[in-house]
Coordinates of C-alpha atoms in Angstrom, one line a residue:
Chain A
X1 CA -7.4 -5.1 34.1
X2 CA -8.1 -6.5 30.6
X3 CA -4.5 -6.1 29.3
X4 CA -2.1 -8.8 30.4
X5 CA 1.2 -8.0 32.0
X6 CA 2.9 -9.0 28.8
X7 CA 0.8 -6.5 26.8
X8 CA 1.5 -3.7 29.3
X9 CA 5.2 -4.5 29.1
X10 CA 5.1 -4.3 25.3
X11 CA 3.4 -0.9 25.5
X12 CA 5.9 0.4 28.1
X13 CA 8.7 -0.8 25.8
X14 CA 7.3 1.3 23.0
X15 CA 7.1 4.3 25.3
X16 CA 10.9 4.1 25.7
X17 CA 11.4 4.2 21.9
X18 CA 9.2 7.0 20.7
X19 CA 10.1 10.7 20.9
X20 CA 6.6 11.5 22.2
X21 CA 4.2 9.4 24.3
X22 CA 1.1 10.2 22.2
X23 CA 2.8 8.3 19.3
X24 CA 2.4 5.2 21.3
X25 CA -1.4 5.2 20.9
X26 CA -1.5 3.2 17.7
X27 CA 1.2 0.7 18.7
X28 CA -0.7 0.3 22.1
X29 CA -4.0 -0.2 20.3
X30 CA -2.3 -2.8 18.1
X31 CA -1.0 -4.7 21.1
X32 CA -4.4 -4.6 22.8
X33 CA -6.2 -5.6 19.6
X34 CA -3.9 -8.6 19.1
X35 CA -4.5 -9.7 22.7
X36 CA -8.2 -9.1 23.0
X37 CA -9.5 -9.2 19.5
X38 CA -11.2 -5.9 19.7
X39 CA -10.9 -2.5 21.5
X40 CA -13.4 -0.6 23.6
X41 CA -13.8 2.2 26.2
X42 CA -12.3 0.0 29.0
X43 CA -9.2 -0.6 26.9
X44 CA -8.9 3.0 25.9
X45 CA -8.8 3.8 29.6
X46 CA -6.2 1.3 30.4
X47 CA -4.0 2.5 27.6
X48 CA -4.4 6.1 28.6
X49 CA -3.2 5.2 32.1
X50 CA -0.2 3.4 30.8
X51 CA 1.0 6.2 28.5
X52 CA -0.4 9.0 30.6
X53 CA -2.6 10.9 28.1
X54 CA -6.3 11.6 28.3
X55 CA -8.6 8.7 27.4
X56 CA -10.4 10.8 24.9
X57 CA -7.3 11.0 22.8
X58 CA -7.0 7.3 22.6
X59 CA -10.7 7.0 21.7
X60 CA -10.3 9.7 19.1
X61 CA -7.6 7.8 17.3
X62 CA -9.1 4.3 17.8
X63 CA -12.4 5.2 16.3
X64 CA -10.7 6.5 13.1
X65 CA -8.9 3.3 12.3
X66 CA -11.1 0.6 10.9
X67 CA -8.7 -2.3 11.5
X68 CA -9.4 -2.2 15.3
X69 CA -12.7 -4.0 15.7
X70 CA -14.8 -2.3 18.3
X71 CA -16.7 -5.3 19.5
X72 CA -16.0 -9.0 20.0
X73 CA -15.9 -11.2 17.0
X74 CA -15.6 -14.9 16.3
X75 CA -12.3 -16.6 17.1
X76 CA -11.3 -16.4 13.4
X77 CA -12.1 -13.1 11.6
X78 CA -12.4 -13.9 7.9
X79 CA -11.8 -10.7 5.9
X80 CA -12.4 -11.1 2.2
X81 CA -11.1 -8.4 -0.1
X82 CA -13.8 -7.2 -2.5
X83 CA -11.8 -4.4 -4.1
X84 CA -11.2 -4.3 -7.9
X85 CA -8.4 -6.7 -8.5
X86 CA -10.0 -9.4 -6.3
X87 CA -13.4 -8.7 -7.7
X88 CA -12.2 -9.2 -11.3
X89 CA -11.1 -12.7 -10.2
X90 CA -14.3 -13.7 -8.5
X91 CA -14.3 -12.1 -5.0
X92 CA -18.1 -11.9 -5.0
X93 CA -18.5 -15.6 -5.7
X94 CA -15.8 -16.3 -3.1
X95 CA -17.8 -14.4 -0.5
X96 CA -21.0 -16.3 -1.6
X97 CA -19.1 -19.6 -1.3
X98 CA -17.9 -18.8 2.3
X99 CA -21.4 -17.6 3.3
X100 CA -22.9 -20.8 2.1
X101 CA -20.2 -22.9 3.7
X102 CA -20.5 -21.3 7.1
X103 CA -24.2 -20.6 6.9
X104 CA -23.7 -16.9 7.8
X105 CA -24.0 -13.6 5.9
X106 CA -21.4 -10.8 5.7
X107 CA -21.0 -9.2 9.2
X108 CA -22.3 -12.3 11.0
X109 CA -20.6 -14.8 13.3
X110 CA -21.2 -18.6 13.3
X111 CA -23.2 -20.0 16.3
X112 CA -20.2 -21.7 17.7
X113 CA -18.5 -18.3 17.8
X114 CA -15.7 -19.6 15.6
X115 CA -15.9 -17.6 12.4
X116 CA -16.9 -14.0 11.7
X117 CA -17.1 -13.0 8.0
X118 CA -16.5 -9.5 6.8
X119 CA -15.5 -7.8 3.6
X120 CA -12.6 -5.4 3.4
X121 CA -11.0 -3.0 0.9
X122 CA -7.7 -3.7 -0.9
X123 CA -5.2 -5.6 1.3
X124 CA -2.2 -5.3 -1.1
X125 CA -2.4 -8.8 -2.5
X126 CA -3.7 -7.9 -5.9
X127 CA -1.4 -10.0 -8.0
X128 CA -2.4 -13.1 -6.0
X129 CA -6.1 -12.5 -6.1
X130 CA -8.6 -13.5 -4.9
X131 CA -7.5 -13.4 -1.3
X132 CA -8.6 -13.2 2.3
X133 CA -7.0 -12.4 5.6
X134 CA -7.9 -14.5 8.7
X135 CA -6.8 -12.8 11.9
X136 CA -3.2 -11.8 11.0
X137 CA -2.6 -14.3 8.2
X138 CA -3.0 -13.8 4.4
X139 CA -4.4 -16.6 2.2
X140 CA -3.8 -15.9 -1.5
X141 CA -4.7 -17.2 -4.9
X142 CA -7.8 -18.8 -3.4
X143 CA -9.7 -21.7 -5.0
X144 CA -12.7 -23.6 -3.6
X145 CA -10.4 -26.4 -2.7
X146 CA -8.1 -24.1 -0.8
X147 CA -10.9 -22.4 1.1
X148 CA -12.3 -25.8 2.1
X149 CA -8.9 -26.9 3.4
X150 CA -8.2 -23.6 5.3
X151 CA -11.6 -23.6 7.1
X152 CA -11.3 -27.3 7.9
X153 CA -7.8 -26.8 9.4
X154 CA -8.9 -23.8 11.5
X155 CA -11.9 -25.8 12.7
X156 CA -9.8 -28.7 13.8
X157 CA -7.3 -26.4 15.5
X158 CA -10.0 -24.6 17.5
Chain B
X1 CA 8.6 -21.4 0.6
X2 CA 7.6 -17.7 0.6
X3 CA 4.8 -16.2 2.6
X4 CA 3.2 -14.8 -0.5
X5 CA 3.1 -16.9 -3.7
X6 CA 3.3 -13.8 -5.9
X7 CA 5.2 -14.2 -9.2
X8 CA 8.2 -12.0 -9.9
X9 CA 10.8 -11.7 -12.7
X10 CA 13.7 -12.2 -10.3
X11 CA 15.4 -14.6 -12.8
X12 CA 15.4 -12.0 -15.5
X13 CA 16.7 -9.4 -13.1
X14 CA 19.5 -11.6 -12.0
X15 CA 20.8 -11.8 -15.6
X16 CA 20.6 -8.1 -16.1
X17 CA 23.2 -5.5 -15.2
X18 CA 20.6 -2.8 -15.4
X19 CA 17.7 -4.1 -13.3
X20 CA 18.5 -4.5 -9.6
X21 CA 15.6 -4.2 -7.1
X22 CA 14.4 -7.8 -7.6
X23 CA 17.8 -9.5 -8.0
X24 CA 17.6 -11.6 -4.8
X25 CA 13.8 -11.8 -4.1
X26 CA 13.6 -15.4 -5.0
X27 CA 16.4 -16.3 -2.6
X28 CA 14.7 -17.3 0.7
X29 CA 18.0 -16.5 2.6
X30 CA 18.0 -12.9 1.5
X31 CA 16.1 -11.8 4.5
X32 CA 19.0 -12.7 6.7
X33 CA 21.7 -10.0 7.2
X34 CA 24.6 -12.4 6.5
X35 CA 23.2 -13.3 3.1
X36 CA 22.3 -9.7 2.4
X37 CA 25.9 -8.7 3.2
X38 CA 27.2 -11.5 1.0
X39 CA 25.2 -10.1 -1.8
X40 CA 26.8 -6.7 -1.4
X41 CA 24.4 -5.3 1.1
X42 CA 25.3 -2.4 3.5
X43 CA 28.4 -1.7 1.3
X44 CA 26.8 1.6 0.1
X45 CA 25.9 2.5 3.7
X46 CA 29.5 2.0 4.8
X47 CA 30.8 3.9 1.8
X48 CA 28.5 6.8 2.6
X49 CA 29.6 6.9 6.2
X50 CA 33.3 6.7 5.4
X51 CA 33.6 8.8 2.3
X52 CA 30.7 11.0 1.7
X53 CA 29.4 14.3 3.1
X54 CA 25.6 14.5 3.4
X55 CA 25.4 17.1 0.7
X56 CA 27.3 14.8 -1.6
X57 CA 24.7 12.0 -1.0
X58 CA 21.9 14.5 -1.8
X59 CA 23.7 15.6 -5.0
X60 CA 24.3 12.0 -6.1
X61 CA 20.6 11.1 -5.7
X62 CA 19.6 14.4 -7.4
X63 CA 21.9 13.6 -10.3
X64 CA 20.6 10.0 -10.6
X65 CA 17.1 11.3 -11.6
X66 CA 15.4 9.1 -9.1
X67 CA 11.7 10.1 -8.6
X68 CA 9.3 9.0 -6.0
X69 CA 7.9 5.6 -6.6
X70 CA 4.8 6.0 -4.4
X71 CA 2.7 7.8 -6.9
X72 CA 3.6 11.5 -7.2
X73 CA 6.9 11.0 -8.9
X74 CA 8.6 14.0 -7.2
X75 CA 12.4 14.0 -7.6
X76 CA 13.8 12.3 -4.4
X77 CA 17.1 14.2 -4.1
X78 CA 15.4 17.5 -4.6
X79 CA 12.9 16.6 -1.8
X80 CA 15.9 15.9 0.5
X81 CA 17.5 19.2 -0.3
X82 CA 14.5 21.1 1.0
X83 CA 15.4 20.1 4.6
X84 CA 16.8 23.3 6.1
X85 CA 20.5 23.0 6.8
X86 CA 20.5 25.4 9.8
X87 CA 17.5 24.1 11.7
X88 CA 18.3 23.4 15.3
X89 CA 15.3 20.9 15.5
X90 CA 15.8 17.1 15.1
X91 CA 15.0 15.8 11.6
X92 CA 13.0 12.7 10.8
X93 CA 12.8 10.2 8.0
X94 CA 9.6 8.2 7.4
X95 CA 9.6 5.3 5.0
X96 CA 6.1 5.1 3.6
X97 CA 5.1 1.5 3.6
X98 CA 1.3 2.1 3.8
X99 CA 0.9 0.4 0.5
X100 CA -2.8 0.6 -0.1
X101 CA -3.5 2.0 -3.5
X102 CA -5.8 -0.7 -5.0
X103 CA -3.7 -2.8 -7.4
X104 CA -0.4 -2.1 -5.7
X105 CA 1.4 -5.0 -4.0
X106 CA 5.1 -4.3 -4.8
X107 CA 6.5 -2.8 -1.5
X108 CA 5.2 -5.9 0.2
X109 CA 7.6 -8.1 -1.8
X110 CA 10.5 -6.0 -0.8
X111 CA 9.6 -5.9 2.9
X112 CA 9.0 -9.7 3.0
X113 CA 11.9 -10.8 0.9
X114 CA 14.6 -8.0 1.0
X115 CA 14.0 -6.0 4.1
X116 CA 17.6 -5.0 4.6
X117 CA 17.6 -3.2 1.3
X118 CA 15.0 -0.9 2.6
X119 CA 16.8 -0.4 5.9
X120 CA 20.0 0.4 4.0
X121 CA 18.2 3.0 1.8
X122 CA 16.5 4.5 4.8
X123 CA 19.9 4.8 6.6
X124 CA 21.5 6.5 3.7
X125 CA 18.6 8.9 3.3
X126 CA 18.7 9.6 7.1
X127 CA 22.4 10.4 6.8
X128 CA 21.8 12.7 3.9
X129 CA 19.2 14.8 5.8
X130 CA 20.9 14.6 9.2
X131 CA 18.2 12.4 10.8
X132 CA 19.0 10.2 13.8
X133 CA 15.5 8.7 14.3
X134 CA 13.9 7.0 11.3
X135 CA 10.5 5.4 11.0
X136 CA 8.9 2.9 8.7
X137 CA 5.1 3.2 8.6
X138 CA 3.6 -0.1 7.6
X139 CA -0.1 -0.6 7.0
X140 CA -1.6 -2.4 9.9
X141 CA -2.9 -5.4 7.9
X142 CA 0.7 -6.1 6.8
X143 CA 1.5 -7.9 10.1
X144 CA 3.9 -10.3 8.4
X145 CA 5.8 -7.4 6.7
X146 CA 6.1 -5.7 10.1
X147 CA 7.5 -8.9 11.6
X148 CA 10.0 -9.2 8.7
X149 CA 11.1 -5.6 9.1
X150 CA 11.4 -6.0 12.9
X151 CA 13.6 -9.0 12.5
X152 CA 15.8 -7.3 10.0
X153 CA 16.0 -4.2 12.1
X154 CA 17.2 -6.3 15.1
X155 CA 19.9 -7.9 12.9
X156 CA 20.9 -4.5 11.5
X157 CA 21.5 -3.3 15.1
X158 CA 23.4 -6.5 16.0
X159 CA 25.7 -6.1 13.0
X160 CA 26.4 -2.5 13.8
X161 CA 24.5 -1.0 10.8
X162 CA 22.2 0.9 13.2
X163 CA 22.7 2.3 16.7
X164 CA 25.4 4.5 18.2
X165 CA 28.6 5.5 16.4
X166 CA 27.8 3.3 13.4
X167 CA 30.9 1.7 11.9
X168 CA 33.1 4.1 13.8
X169 CA 31.7 7.1 12.0
X170 CA 30.4 8.9 15.0
X171 CA 26.9 8.9 13.3
X172 CA 24.0 7.6 15.5
X173 CA 20.8 6.3 14.0
X174 CA 17.8 4.6 15.5
X175 CA 14.8 3.0 13.8
X176 CA 11.2 2.4 14.7
X177 CA 8.8 0.0 12.9
X178 CA 5.4 1.6 13.2
X179 CA 2.2 -0.1 12.2
X180 CA -1.0 1.7 11.1
X181 CA -4.6 0.8 11.7
X182 CA -6.1 0.2 8.3
X183 CA -6.6 3.6 6.6
X184 CA -5.8 4.3 3.0
X185 CA -5.4 8.0 3.7
X186 CA -2.3 7.4 5.8
X187 CA -0.4 6.7 2.6
X188 CA -0.7 10.5 2.0
X189 CA 2.3 11.9 3.6
X190 CA 0.8 14.5 6.0
X191 CA -1.8 12.0 7.1
X192 CA 0.9 9.5 7.7
X193 CA 2.7 12.0 10.0
X194 CA -0.5 12.7 11.9
X195 CA -0.9 9.0 12.3
X196 CA 2.6 8.5 13.8
X197 CA 1.8 11.4 16.2
X198 CA -1.1 9.4 17.5
X199 CA -3.8 11.5 15.8
X200 CA -6.5 10.5 13.4
X201 CA -5.0 10.1 10.0
X202 CA -6.3 13.3 8.4
X203 CA -4.3 15.3 6.0
X204 CA -2.6 18.7 6.8
X205 CA -2.7 21.8 4.7
X206 CA 0.5 22.5 2.8
X207 CA 2.6 24.6 3.1
X208 CA 4.3 24.2 5.4
X209 CA 5.7 21.1 3.6
X210 CA 6.9 18.2 5.8
X211 CA 10.5 19.0 4.8
X212 CA 10.2 22.2 6.7
X213 CA 7.5 21.2 9.3
X214 CA 6.6 17.6 9.4
X215 CA 6.6 15.0 12.3
X216 CA 6.4 16.8 15.7
X217 CA 6.7 20.0 13.7
X218 CA 10.3 19.1 12.8
X219 CA 11.8 18.8 9.3
X220 CA 10.7 15.4 7.9
X221 CA 11.2 13.5 4.7
X222 CA 8.6 10.9 3.6
X223 CA 9.8 8.5 0.9
X224 CA 8.2 5.4 -0.5
X225 CA 9.7 1.9 0.1
X226 CA 10.8 1.4 -3.5
X227 CA 12.3 4.8 -3.8
X228 CA 14.5 4.2 -0.7
X229 CA 15.4 0.6 -1.8
X230 CA 16.7 2.2 -5.0
X231 CA 19.1 4.5 -3.2
X232 CA 21.9 2.0 -2.3
X233 CA 22.2 1.0 -5.9
X234 CA 22.7 4.6 -6.9
X235 CA 25.5 4.9 -4.3
X236 CA 27.1 1.7 -5.4
X237 CA 26.9 2.1 -9.2
X238 CA 26.8 5.9 -9.4
X239 CA 24.3 8.5 -10.5
X240 CA 25.4 8.2 -14.1
X241 CA 24.7 4.5 -14.2
X242 CA 21.2 5.0 -12.8
X243 CA 20.5 7.9 -15.1
X244 CA 21.4 5.7 -18.1
X245 CA 18.5 3.4 -17.2
X246 CA 14.9 4.2 -18.3
X247 CA 14.2 7.3 -20.3
X248 CA 15.7 10.7 -20.3
X249 CA 13.3 12.1 -17.7
X250 CA 12.1 8.9 -16.1
X251 CA 15.3 7.4 -14.9
X252 CA 15.9 4.0 -13.4
X253 CA 13.8 0.9 -13.1
X254 CA 10.4 0.4 -11.5
X255 CA 8.3 -2.5 -10.1
X256 CA 4.9 -2.8 -11.8
X257 CA 2.2 -4.8 -10.0
X258 CA 0.1 -6.5 -12.7
X259 CA -3.3 -7.8 -11.7
X260 CA -6.8 -8.5 -13.0
X261 CA -7.6 -10.4 -16.1
X262 CA -4.1 -11.5 -17.2
X263 CA -2.7 -15.0 -17.4
X264 CA 0.3 -14.3 -15.2
X265 CA -0.3 -11.6 -12.6
X266 CA 2.7 -10.7 -10.7
X267 CA 5.3 -8.0 -9.8
X268 CA 7.7 -7.2 -12.6
X269 CA 10.7 -5.0 -12.4
X270 CA 11.4 -3.3 -15.7
X271 CA 13.1 -0.1 -16.8
X272 CA 10.9 2.9 -17.0
X273 CA 9.8 3.4 -20.6
X274 CA 8.9 -0.3 -20.9
X275 CA 6.0 -1.0 -23.2
X276 CA 2.6 -1.4 -21.4
X277 CA 1.5 -3.7 -24.2
X278 CA 4.5 -6.0 -23.7
X279 CA 4.0 -6.1 -20.0
X280 CA 0.4 -7.3 -20.5
X281 CA 1.0 -9.7 -23.4
X282 CA 4.6 -11.0 -23.4
X283 CA 5.0 -14.6 -22.2
X284 CA 7.7 -13.5 -19.7
X285 CA 5.3 -11.0 -18.0
X286 CA 1.5 -11.0 -18.1
X287 CA 1.2 -13.6 -20.8
X288 CA -1.9 -12.2 -22.4
X289 CA -5.6 -11.9 -21.4
X290 CA -7.2 -14.5 -19.3
X291 CA -9.2 -17.0 -21.4
X292 CA -7.8 -15.3 -24.5
X293 CA -10.6 -12.8 -24.3
X294 CA -10.5 -9.4 -25.8
X295 CA -9.0 -6.6 -23.7
X296 CA -11.4 -3.9 -22.7
X297 CA -9.4 -1.5 -20.6
X298 CA -6.4 -1.0 -18.4
X299 CA -5.8 1.1 -15.3
X300 CA -2.1 1.8 -15.6
X301 CA -1.1 3.3 -12.2
X302 CA -3.4 2.2 -9.5
X303 CA -7.1 2.7 -9.1
X304 CA -6.7 6.5 -8.8
X305 CA -5.4 6.9 -12.3
X306 CA -7.5 7.5 -15.5
X307 CA -8.3 4.4 -17.6
X308 CA -6.9 3.4 -21.0
X309 CA -8.7 1.7 -23.8
X310 CA -7.0 -1.0 -26.0
X311 CA -6.0 1.5 -28.7
X312 CA -4.2 3.5 -26.0
X313 CA -1.9 0.8 -24.6
X314 CA 0.8 1.0 -27.1
X315 CA 2.5 3.4 -24.7
X316 CA 5.7 3.6 -22.7
X317 CA 5.5 3.1 -18.9
X318 CA 7.1 6.3 -17.7
X319 CA 5.9 9.5 -16.0
X320 CA 5.8 11.6 -19.1
X321 CA 4.4 9.2 -21.7
X322 CA 1.5 8.2 -19.5
X323 CA 0.5 11.8 -18.8
X324 CA 0.7 12.5 -22.5
X325 CA -1.5 9.4 -23.0
X326 CA -4.1 10.8 -20.7
X327 CA -3.3 9.0 -17.5
X328 CA -0.5 8.7 -14.8
X329 CA 2.2 6.3 -13.8
X330 CA 1.0 6.5 -10.2
X331 CA 2.3 3.6 -8.1
X332 CA 2.8 1.4 -11.1
X333 CA -0.2 -0.9 -10.4
X334 CA -1.5 -2.1 -13.8
X335 CA -5.0 -3.5 -13.5
X336 CA -6.3 -5.2 -16.6
X337 CA -9.9 -6.1 -17.4
X338 CA -11.4 -8.0 -20.4
X339 CA -14.5 -7.6 -22.5
X340 CA -16.9 -9.2 -20.0
X341 CA -16.4 -6.4 -17.6
X342 CA -19.1 -3.8 -17.1
X343 CA -17.5 -0.4 -16.6
X344 CA -20.2 0.9 -14.2
X345 CA -19.6 -2.3 -12.1
X346 CA -15.9 -1.4 -12.0
X347 CA -16.6 2.2 -10.9
X348 CA -19.1 1.0 -8.3
X349 CA -16.2 -0.9 -6.6
X350 CA -13.9 2.0 -6.8
X351 CA -16.2 4.7 -5.5
X352 CA -17.2 2.4 -2.5
X353 CA -13.5 2.3 -1.7
X354 CA -13.0 6.0 -1.8
X355 CA -16.1 6.8 0.1
X356 CA -15.0 4.4 2.8
X357 CA -11.4 5.8 2.9
X358 CA -12.3 9.5 2.7
X359 CA -11.0 10.9 6.1
X360 CA -13.9 13.3 6.3
X361 CA -11.9 16.5 6.7
X362 CA -12.9 18.2 3.4
X363 CA -16.6 18.6 2.7
X364 CA -16.4 18.1 -1.1
X365 CA -14.7 14.7 -0.6
X366 CA -16.6 13.5 2.4
X367 CA -20.1 14.4 1.0
X368 CA -19.2 14.1 -2.6
X369 CA -17.9 10.5 -2.5
X370 CA -21.0 9.5 -0.5
X371 CA -23.3 11.0 -3.0
X372 CA -21.4 9.5 -5.9
X373 CA -21.6 6.0 -4.3
X374 CA -25.3 6.3 -3.8
X375 CA -25.9 7.6 -7.3
X376 CA -23.6 5.0 -9.0
X377 CA -25.1 2.2 -7.0
X378 CA -28.5 3.2 -8.3
X379 CA -27.3 3.4 -11.9
X380 CA -25.6 0.0 -11.6
X381 CA -28.7 -1.6 -10.1
X382 CA -30.7 -0.4 -13.1
X383 CA -32.6 2.3 -11.4
X384 CA -30.8 5.2 -13.0
X385 CA -32.8 8.2 -14.2
X386 CA -32.2 10.5 -17.2
X387 CA -29.7 13.1 -16.1
X388 CA -27.9 10.8 -13.6
X389 CA -24.7 10.6 -15.7
X390 CA -24.6 14.3 -15.9
X391 CA -25.1 14.5 -12.2
X392 CA -22.2 12.1 -11.6
X393 CA -20.1 14.4 -13.8
X394 CA -21.2 17.5 -11.9
X395 CA -20.4 16.0 -8.5
X396 CA -17.0 14.9 -9.7
X397 CA -16.4 18.5 -10.9
X398 CA -17.2 19.8 -7.5
X399 CA -14.7 17.5 -5.8
X400 CA -11.8 17.8 -8.3
X401 CA -9.2 20.3 -7.0
X402 CA -11.3 21.3 -4.0
X403 CA -9.7 19.2 -1.3
X404 CA -6.7 19.5 1.0
X405 CA -5.1 16.1 -0.1
X406 CA -5.3 14.2 -3.4
X407 CA -7.8 11.6 -2.2
X408 CA -10.7 13.6 -3.7
X409 CA -9.0 13.9 -7.0
X410 CA -8.1 10.2 -6.9
X411 CA -11.7 9.3 -6.4
X412 CA -13.0 11.2 -9.4
X413 CA -10.3 11.1 -12.0
X414 CA -11.0 7.4 -12.9
X415 CA -14.7 8.1 -13.0
X416 CA -14.3 11.1 -15.3
X417 CA -12.1 9.0 -17.6
X418 CA -14.7 6.3 -18.0
X419 CA -17.4 8.9 -18.7
X420 CA -15.2 10.0 -21.6
X421 CA -14.1 6.6 -22.8
X422 CA -17.3 4.5 -22.2
X423 CA -20.1 7.0 -22.0
X424 CA -22.3 4.8 -24.2
X425 CA -22.1 2.1 -21.5
X426 CA -23.1 4.5 -18.7
X427 CA -26.0 5.8 -20.9
X428 CA -27.0 2.2 -21.7
X429 CA -27.5 1.6 -18.0
X430 CA -29.8 4.5 -17.7
X431 CA -31.8 3.7 -20.9
X432 CA -32.0 -0.1 -20.4
X433 CA -31.7 -0.5 -16.6
X434 CA -29.0 -3.1 -17.0
X435 CA -25.4 -3.7 -17.9
X436 CA -24.3 -3.7 -21.6
X437 CA -22.2 -6.8 -20.8
X438 CA -22.8 -9.5 -18.2
X439 CA -20.3 -9.3 -15.4
X440 CA -20.1 -12.4 -13.4
X441 CA -16.7 -13.6 -12.3
X442 CA -16.5 -17.0 -10.7
X443 CA -13.6 -18.1 -8.6
X444 CA -12.7 -21.7 -9.2

């Protein structure tokens, strides 16, 4: 089993709330994603057993939604918005700055497996651009100074 | 102090007896049910339960002139009235909190700072349509918003505003906070319903409309966060009061998300009919263009709406005026860009987004957005060929109006507007293999 007892309990709790079990697919994927950091065929199978629906239905949904990473990433997933409002305030140069700082390109993970850098579309933080999301947290109105501080804090926490 | 450092005009709203949505959003205690109640929260909900018939609630909201704040602007009360009165099936209410239209960041403020206002609006709407199980569908990336809503929901249950026999009325109502998985398309109501059902978020053919056959094939109403948050104010102050705000056909107030090249980006609640120019330039709102540069263009209602040039911004922000001015109010996301912005560069960003977010159901949208992206990337990179601009136009024409949901139209309407307004710039790219203006935005 990949999913912990705690995760299974959370998914079963959702089953009690929803009118139909299939609706629990997305909540279950969210629980799994938060625990594991990605979802894959083994996880689809475990979820399908818990909510008692065919595995293919879990896979079908999971592969549609881009937020659920399909393979392991670094401990911290840095997602920089490069849509219009952020781009107007320098998202491209922000991405370049992080690439240089971490010595990786978009889509890559640092050698110590700490940081993965990806670009994402609008995250609804347009009036506080430029911004990035690291794992669940938003970091807004970014400046070079702030980015330095954020990465340093995460590194010392790891 | 707050999770998001976004600027709001809460101070102005607090002084006004007309603006209302943002009154308490700078009060960090407002997220707590006690403070919300102290500020007059859940009074409308109790009044509805004790004194009003569901049909009266629908009538009141109809008379208020409230229209959907998510983008389409459909009259909210009218939508509610489409739910069949005699259907033996359960009915559902879904609050659409999938805020993902580029430029839009308003619902997030309400969820993070005034979550009970949304719950109260949802509860009243549920009562009006006879629903006992309501959902809020929050985009997956908004983990913090989901936490805020979960916490507020728990408090609402504890204080007897949700659950069984609410305030002794005999009315039962449960709530589920549902989070998505990162798909713009799920903001479209039928895709949202598929997504709650555990399906891929692909749109459904209408009719049947969700009000007749929605979630689990039962009558369902989908309303935007801001629309629902407006409802308690209508109940408290009356339809007549709400109708007196804004313009004759665009009643009430609306939150505008101002972003891009302005000095003071933020979320501003103003009455509908407010001047776009004032929103951008006034010291209490946008404060003018960044670096005092010259304005080049404005997207007035989110990235899916046609662009405006500086000579077009002396316009009222309401549903009718913007249509008359060649665009749309949309979700109220005003994106501003100054003279150093290449228009092809802007469109390159947008088409990448729509290609990425197309669900793939309809061929014109799936194939068309991919073609457009390839072609526009080529033009932007300086490898455009004579006839490419016409090709872009032709592909846009083959998408427009040929898809099940509005995503296809949303992808091409801004492109077509730039082909009209800045055609010389597109042509310059083809002829000279480079941008007419240098676009290079540094973050500091």
